[in-house]
Tab-separated table of C-alpha atoms in Angstrom:
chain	number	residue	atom	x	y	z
P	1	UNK	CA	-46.410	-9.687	116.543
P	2	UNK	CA	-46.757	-8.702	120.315
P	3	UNK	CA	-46.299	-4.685	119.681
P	4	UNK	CA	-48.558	-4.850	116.284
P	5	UNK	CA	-51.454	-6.491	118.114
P	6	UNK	CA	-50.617	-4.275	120.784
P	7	UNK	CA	-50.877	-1.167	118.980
P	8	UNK	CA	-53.872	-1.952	117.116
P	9	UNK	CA	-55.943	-2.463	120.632
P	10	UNK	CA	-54.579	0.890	122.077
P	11	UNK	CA	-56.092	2.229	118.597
P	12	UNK	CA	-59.037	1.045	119.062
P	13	UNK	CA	-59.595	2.474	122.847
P	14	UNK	CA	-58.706	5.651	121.675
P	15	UNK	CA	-54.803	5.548	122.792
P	16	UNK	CA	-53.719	7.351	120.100
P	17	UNK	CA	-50.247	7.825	120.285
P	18	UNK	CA	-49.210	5.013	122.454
P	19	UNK	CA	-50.662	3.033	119.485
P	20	UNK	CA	-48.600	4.818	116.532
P	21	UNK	CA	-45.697	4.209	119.019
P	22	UNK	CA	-45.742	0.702	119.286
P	23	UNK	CA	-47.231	0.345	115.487
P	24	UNK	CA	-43.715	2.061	114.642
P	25	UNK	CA	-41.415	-0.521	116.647
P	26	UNK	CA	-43.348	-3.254	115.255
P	27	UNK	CA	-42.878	-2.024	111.769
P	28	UNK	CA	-39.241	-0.954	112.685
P	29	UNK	CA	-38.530	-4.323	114.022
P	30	UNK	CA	-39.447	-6.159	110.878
P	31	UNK	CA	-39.987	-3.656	107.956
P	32	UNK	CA	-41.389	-6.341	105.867
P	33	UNK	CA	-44.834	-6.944	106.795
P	34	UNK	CA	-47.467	-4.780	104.773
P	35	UNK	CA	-50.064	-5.016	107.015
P	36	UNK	CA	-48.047	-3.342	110.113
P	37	UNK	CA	-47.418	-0.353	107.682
P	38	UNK	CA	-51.177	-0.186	106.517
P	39	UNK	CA	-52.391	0.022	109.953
P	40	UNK	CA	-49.848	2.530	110.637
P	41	UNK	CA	-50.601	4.569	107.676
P	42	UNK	CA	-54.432	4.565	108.403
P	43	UNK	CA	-53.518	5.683	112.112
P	44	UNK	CA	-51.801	8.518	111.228
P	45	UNK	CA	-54.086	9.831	108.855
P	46	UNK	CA	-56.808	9.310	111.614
P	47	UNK	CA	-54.257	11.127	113.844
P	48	UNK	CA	-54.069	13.742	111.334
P	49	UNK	CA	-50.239	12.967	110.195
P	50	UNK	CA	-51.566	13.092	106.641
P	51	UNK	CA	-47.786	12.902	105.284
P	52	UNK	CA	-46.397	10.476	107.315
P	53	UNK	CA	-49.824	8.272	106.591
P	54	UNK	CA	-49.734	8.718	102.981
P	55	UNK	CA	-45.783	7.041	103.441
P	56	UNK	CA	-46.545	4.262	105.125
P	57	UNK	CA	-49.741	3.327	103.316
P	58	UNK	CA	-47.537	3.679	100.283
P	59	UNK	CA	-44.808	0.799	102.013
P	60	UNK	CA	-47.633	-0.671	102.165
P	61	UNK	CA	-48.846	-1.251	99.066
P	62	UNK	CA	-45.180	-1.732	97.410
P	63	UNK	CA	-44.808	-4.446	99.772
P	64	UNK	CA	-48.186	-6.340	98.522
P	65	UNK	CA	-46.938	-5.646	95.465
P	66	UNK	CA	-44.075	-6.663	95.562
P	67	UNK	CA	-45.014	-9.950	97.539
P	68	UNK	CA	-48.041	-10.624	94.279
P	69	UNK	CA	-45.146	-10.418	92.074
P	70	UNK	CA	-43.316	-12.845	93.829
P	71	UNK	CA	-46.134	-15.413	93.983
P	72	UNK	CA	-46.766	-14.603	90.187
P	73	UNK	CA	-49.865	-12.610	90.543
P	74	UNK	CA	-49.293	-9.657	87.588
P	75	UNK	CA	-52.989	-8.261	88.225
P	76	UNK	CA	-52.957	-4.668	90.012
């Protein structure tokens, strides 16, 4: 939680890298949280990682998905 709000306020003053750097451990410490790899994934397209942001944002979204279909939620 710590590194993922970290990240996401180093974002947001411009600290580019220092925020995909602790947006990474945060989604490398626990893999399983959509929204860490959705911020990530929008970062790095900001950044201009287009691949690597495309990835994550695509964790991302199997991860909601996954997480609809396990509260029985079959819309897409």
């Amino acid at each position: 939680e710590a590194r993922f709000t970290l990240g996401r306020a180093l974002a947001q003053v411009g600290e580019l890298e220092r925020a995909a750097g602790e947006l990474r451990e945060a989604v490398r410490l626990d893999d399983s949280i959509a929204d860490g790899h959705f911020q990530l994934g929008r970062l790095l397209l900001r950044m201009g990682r287009k691949d690597e942001g495309e990835r994550e944002l695509e964790r991302a979204k199997q991860l909601h998905n996954e997480k609809r279909a396990s509260e029985g939620v079959n819309k897409p």
